[in-house]
XYZ file of C-alpha atoms in Angstrom:
348
model
C -29.274 -40.434 -69.370
C -31.811 -37.507 -69.663
C -31.982 -35.369 -72.735
C -30.395 -32.262 -71.052
C -27.455 -34.405 -69.830
C -27.017 -35.996 -73.326
C -27.113 -32.534 -74.911
C -24.508 -31.192 -72.561
C -22.433 -34.372 -73.321
C -22.719 -33.710 -77.063
C -21.518 -30.234 -76.703
C -18.573 -31.013 -74.483
C -17.441 -33.894 -76.733
C -17.283 -31.405 -79.596
C -15.325 -28.914 -77.422
C -12.948 -31.474 -76.204
C -12.338 -32.975 -79.674
C -11.160 -29.596 -81.095
C -9.415 -27.725 -78.286
C -5.629 -27.944 -77.671
C -4.238 -31.224 -76.376
C -7.366 -33.159 -77.487
C -7.320 -33.029 -81.202
C -6.106 -36.674 -81.225
C -9.540 -37.724 -79.934
C -10.999 -37.389 -83.454
C -8.025 -38.822 -85.306
C -6.561 -42.188 -85.483
C -8.005 -44.425 -82.899
C -10.298 -42.489 -80.471
C -10.277 -43.615 -76.962
C -13.885 -42.823 -75.568
C -12.925 -43.868 -72.065
C -10.142 -41.498 -71.901
C -12.273 -38.700 -73.294
C -15.170 -39.538 -70.867
C -12.658 -39.311 -67.937
C -11.222 -35.956 -69.031
C -14.729 -34.538 -69.483
C -15.862 -35.721 -66.243
C -12.784 -34.147 -64.515
C -13.530 -30.809 -66.100
C -17.091 -30.866 -65.137
C -16.077 -31.824 -61.594
C -14.268 -28.511 -61.337
C -17.560 -26.626 -61.583
C -19.330 -26.243 -58.127
C -21.972 -23.811 -59.219
C -23.239 -21.938 -62.435
C -25.343 -18.988 -62.378
C -26.743 -17.156 -65.326
C -29.442 -15.470 -67.444
C -30.245 -17.237 -70.683
C -32.269 -15.980 -73.673
C -33.957 -18.740 -75.716
C -35.618 -18.248 -79.146
C -37.528 -20.299 -81.372
C -38.250 -19.207 -84.927
C -41.016 -20.988 -87.074
C -42.845 -19.749 -90.135
C -41.152 -16.380 -89.717
C -42.360 -15.847 -86.047
C -39.941 -15.808 -83.223
C -40.808 -16.689 -79.607
C -38.486 -15.507 -76.905
C -38.201 -16.609 -73.327
C -35.774 -15.288 -70.696
C -34.841 -17.388 -67.671
C -32.417 -16.882 -64.691
C -30.970 -20.168 -63.240
C -28.576 -21.486 -60.550
C -27.017 -24.986 -61.093
C -25.138 -27.155 -58.673
C -23.907 -30.194 -60.253
C -24.744 -33.001 -60.339
C -28.508 -32.618 -59.926
C -29.715 -29.352 -58.180
C -31.169 -26.640 -60.443
C -33.332 -23.588 -59.864
C -34.891 -21.973 -62.959
C -37.182 -19.050 -63.077
C -38.812 -17.277 -66.074
C -38.154 -13.594 -65.919
C -39.512 -12.655 -69.365
C -42.241 -15.022 -70.515
C -43.089 -16.168 -74.089
C -45.671 -18.240 -75.963
C -44.977 -21.437 -74.049
C -43.900 -20.268 -70.518
C -45.098 -17.474 -68.399
C -43.172 -14.848 -66.407
C -42.851 -16.305 -62.840
C -42.854 -19.950 -63.849
C -40.441 -21.858 -61.652
C -38.688 -25.184 -61.524
C -36.577 -26.514 -58.706
C -34.638 -29.701 -58.534
C -33.739 -30.364 -54.949
C -31.628 -33.379 -55.504
C -34.292 -35.945 -54.771
C -37.449 -34.075 -55.989
C -38.604 -31.823 -58.848
C -41.039 -28.904 -58.312
C -42.726 -27.061 -61.083
C -44.752 -23.970 -60.470
C -47.200 -22.507 -63.026
C -47.468 -18.786 -62.298
C -50.561 -18.297 -64.578
C -52.547 -20.904 -62.731
C -50.915 -20.440 -59.297
C -50.516 -24.350 -59.024
C -47.476 -26.499 -58.548
C -46.670 -30.146 -59.089
C -43.996 -32.402 -57.561
C -42.199 -35.417 -58.911
C -39.694 -37.854 -57.472
C -36.252 -37.156 -59.060
C -34.386 -40.387 -59.722
C -30.800 -39.633 -60.571
C -28.040 -42.240 -60.818
C -24.570 -40.668 -61.187
C -22.690 -44.110 -60.966
C -21.565 -43.710 -64.458
C -20.762 -40.067 -64.289
C -22.233 -37.539 -66.708
C -20.786 -39.052 -69.746
C -20.264 -42.803 -70.675
C -17.886 -44.106 -73.319
C -20.624 -45.564 -75.519
C -22.339 -42.066 -75.868
C -19.037 -40.430 -76.642
C -18.130 -42.996 -79.213
C -21.490 -42.630 -80.963
C -21.243 -38.847 -81.057
C -17.671 -38.964 -82.581
C -18.721 -41.666 -85.126
C -21.788 -39.934 -86.271
C -20.453 -36.313 -86.274
C -18.018 -34.097 -88.093
C -16.451 -31.480 -85.711
C -14.792 -28.431 -86.936
C -13.262 -25.507 -85.096
C -14.493 -21.999 -86.259
C -12.322 -19.680 -84.125
C -13.236 -17.661 -81.036
C -15.745 -15.109 -80.006
C -17.177 -13.567 -76.810
C -20.436 -14.367 -74.991
C -21.620 -12.546 -71.785
C -18.255 -11.042 -71.497
C -16.289 -14.445 -71.549
C -14.028 -15.788 -74.285
C -15.464 -18.760 -75.987
C -14.615 -21.453 -78.617
C -16.859 -21.533 -81.632
C -17.414 -25.075 -82.789
C -19.597 -26.491 -85.620
C -20.992 -29.991 -85.173
C -22.390 -31.623 -88.253
C -24.655 -34.698 -87.559
C -23.893 -36.860 -90.574
C -26.788 -39.186 -90.014
C -29.373 -36.324 -89.813
C -27.853 -33.671 -92.277
C -28.074 -30.977 -89.657
C -25.619 -28.488 -88.230
C -25.271 -27.244 -84.726
C -23.158 -24.140 -83.679
C -21.855 -24.154 -80.205
C -20.019 -21.382 -78.256
C -18.373 -22.868 -75.330
C -16.525 -21.235 -72.377
C -12.660 -21.431 -72.809
C -12.079 -21.989 -69.251
C -14.714 -24.366 -68.122
C -15.813 -25.924 -71.602
C -19.379 -25.017 -70.519
C -21.772 -24.182 -73.478
C -22.779 -20.475 -73.424
C -24.515 -20.310 -76.715
C -26.129 -22.821 -79.141
C -28.030 -22.704 -82.437
C -29.530 -25.340 -84.519
C -32.144 -25.697 -87.367
C -34.156 -28.503 -88.542
C -37.002 -29.028 -91.094
C -40.201 -31.021 -90.670
C -43.234 -31.268 -92.870
C -42.089 -28.321 -95.064
C -41.440 -26.050 -92.017
C -38.015 -24.928 -90.905
C -37.557 -24.302 -87.197
C -34.525 -22.575 -85.770
C -33.720 -22.870 -81.938
C -30.994 -20.947 -80.130
C -30.112 -19.809 -76.740
C -27.358 -17.549 -75.434
C -26.353 -16.206 -72.096
C -26.748 -12.599 -71.104
C -24.541 -13.111 -68.113
C -22.923 -16.174 -66.474
C -20.568 -16.797 -63.459
C -18.963 -19.905 -62.183
C -18.177 -21.202 -58.709
C -19.954 -18.407 -56.755
C -21.335 -19.252 -53.339
C -25.173 -19.802 -53.164
C -27.519 -19.462 -50.360
C -28.560 -22.677 -48.540
C -32.208 -22.247 -49.382
C -31.632 -21.772 -53.197
C -32.612 -25.323 -54.023
C -35.593 -25.483 -51.663
C -39.125 -24.956 -52.731
C -41.799 -22.855 -50.785
C -45.242 -22.624 -52.597
C -46.250 -19.057 -53.147
C -49.319 -17.899 -51.134
C -52.454 -19.536 -52.191
C -50.787 -21.960 -54.657
C -52.600 -25.273 -54.958
C -50.808 -28.708 -55.277
C -51.853 -30.501 -58.406
C -51.915 -34.253 -57.811
C -49.786 -36.409 -60.184
C -49.642 -40.092 -60.761
C -46.462 -42.068 -60.776
C -46.503 -44.896 -63.398
C -46.038 -48.489 -62.442
C -43.350 -50.004 -64.428
C -42.642 -53.807 -64.948
C -39.901 -55.286 -67.012
C -40.177 -58.618 -68.737
C -37.668 -61.061 -70.136
C -39.885 -62.341 -73.003
C -42.984 -61.351 -74.957
C -44.722 -64.419 -73.675
C -44.140 -63.163 -69.987
C -45.663 -59.840 -70.986
C -48.584 -61.593 -72.458
C -49.308 -63.498 -69.277
C -49.052 -60.331 -67.101
C -51.130 -57.949 -69.389
C -54.953 -57.974 -70.103
C -54.348 -57.753 -73.862
C -52.264 -59.743 -76.370
C -48.830 -58.441 -77.314
C -48.246 -59.556 -80.851
C -44.731 -58.937 -82.262
C -44.145 -57.056 -85.522
C -42.290 -58.939 -88.206
C -39.067 -56.892 -87.859
C -36.420 -57.048 -90.553
C -33.358 -59.420 -90.132
C -30.846 -58.187 -87.651
C -33.356 -56.473 -85.291
C -33.345 -58.125 -81.857
C -35.394 -57.130 -78.764
C -33.463 -55.062 -76.193
C -36.088 -54.404 -73.510
C -39.718 -55.250 -72.835
C -41.725 -53.146 -70.406
C -45.199 -52.378 -69.240
C -46.104 -48.907 -67.855
C -49.579 -48.347 -66.137
C -50.753 -44.900 -65.165
C -54.290 -43.893 -64.253
C -55.602 -47.272 -65.592
C -53.831 -46.998 -68.998
C -51.411 -49.758 -69.727
C -48.774 -49.455 -72.498
C -46.395 -52.255 -73.335
C -43.244 -51.270 -75.211
C -40.658 -53.267 -77.084
C -37.400 -51.703 -78.051
C -35.124 -53.132 -80.747
C -31.577 -52.644 -81.841
C -29.546 -53.519 -84.846
C -25.981 -52.360 -84.587
C -26.335 -48.623 -84.123
C -29.842 -48.488 -85.292
C -32.917 -48.709 -83.063
C -36.667 -49.231 -83.319
C -39.594 -49.414 -80.991
C -43.077 -50.987 -80.864
C -45.871 -50.214 -78.435
C -49.436 -51.304 -77.682
C -51.816 -49.405 -75.386
C -55.314 -50.153 -74.050
C -56.239 -46.526 -74.688
C -57.194 -45.621 -78.221
C -56.404 -41.839 -78.677
C -56.752 -39.785 -81.870
C -54.247 -40.690 -84.640
C -51.436 -38.141 -85.190
C -51.359 -36.183 -88.353
C -49.529 -37.886 -91.295
C -49.824 -39.842 -94.420
C -52.630 -42.413 -94.641
C -51.409 -46.001 -94.762
C -53.249 -49.437 -94.787
C -52.205 -51.860 -92.124
C -53.977 -55.099 -92.172
C -57.703 -54.330 -92.433
C -57.371 -50.891 -90.906
C -56.034 -47.506 -91.801
C -53.242 -45.710 -89.887
C -50.881 -42.833 -90.326
C -47.270 -42.447 -91.119
C -44.911 -39.439 -90.400
C -41.224 -38.851 -90.441
C -38.871 -36.716 -88.241
C -35.164 -36.615 -89.400
C -34.091 -40.242 -90.081
C -36.985 -41.722 -87.933
C -40.149 -42.762 -89.427
C -43.240 -43.951 -87.331
C -46.640 -45.437 -88.064
C -49.603 -45.515 -85.707
C -53.073 -47.412 -85.973
C -55.925 -48.338 -83.800
C -57.859 -51.706 -83.620
C -60.639 -52.863 -81.269
C -59.984 -50.214 -78.690
C -56.181 -50.599 -78.720
C -53.523 -48.177 -79.954
C -50.438 -49.367 -81.782
C -47.187 -47.579 -82.710
C -44.020 -48.722 -84.594
C -41.116 -46.683 -85.516
C -37.407 -46.423 -86.034
C -34.662 -45.752 -88.577
C -36.533 -47.674 -91.230
C -38.431 -46.686 -94.401
C -42.217 -46.500 -94.518
C -42.845 -49.576 -96.563
C -40.582 -51.681 -94.280
C -42.572 -50.542 -91.202
C -45.935 -51.113 -92.808
C -44.840 -54.758 -93.783
C -43.617 -55.273 -90.178
C -46.791 -53.947 -88.705
C -48.996 -56.171 -90.910
C -47.962 -59.087 -88.590
C -49.819 -57.277 -85.899
C -52.448 -55.629 -88.156
C -56.071 -55.564 -87.235
C -58.395 -58.532 -88.076
């Protein structure tokens, strides 16, 4: 599930959990399968969404604003154009998802890129596991009603108990579609607030047939992109046989088991990743044959080398290099535990 779909799912779980007829979803014995079915039915009632959205990011007292207009046709067609650029996106930048491909146009460079768009809707937008995790890890409260872009909305506050953060959502009463959103988080002593709200929005209006096609502007150049080759393995030993470098497992704490093992190769760079689970907690380890600069963070000793450690929310990660290889280990674990686990890989 992509990040945008997961975010929409989180918002709609919150709306569903507090609106009339669904309050039982967060009391007693929640039924994620039933909630997922109701949410999917409500989403299926939306044929198209058109709108203008204002997005703001405030950091260190400075606010960056970008305004986009978009047309969305569920499940996977989207056209988004920047009509007022900001620090990160230029006026005229364009993204089109046609259903099987994604096109991105950079107005400042007059270049565009294209990617294959792999979308699997077999499980719908929302699965029961995702919904159950949201309900278990969040406190949802109803804050009344408001108006956004001339439409009545529910105001919901979603407190993520595992991250000590609060999200405010304003969702359309009729369609349960989020029309405004605001959240704040702190990292490395800096507080960042992100928000977006609709200036206008309409549902189920007819759209032109060519809305979700892409025609390069005059003179625009295609930027070649590489598609990574991905291989799944059923054991670390199998990964070692297939890769040109040794994959040494970190000494993970009791309870952590390997969920997936994968090698990704792009432009000659190979990265092998191991993902771990322990109940509702996760961790990851990766090794790559490209040694890039270390990320900023606290200096830590790993074996006979020095790496860096950093934290974001409840996730801590450490990175280090050795003999031209780059290593990373992270998860919902404290720094000392990660350093101990990484020492099994180390650098001799």
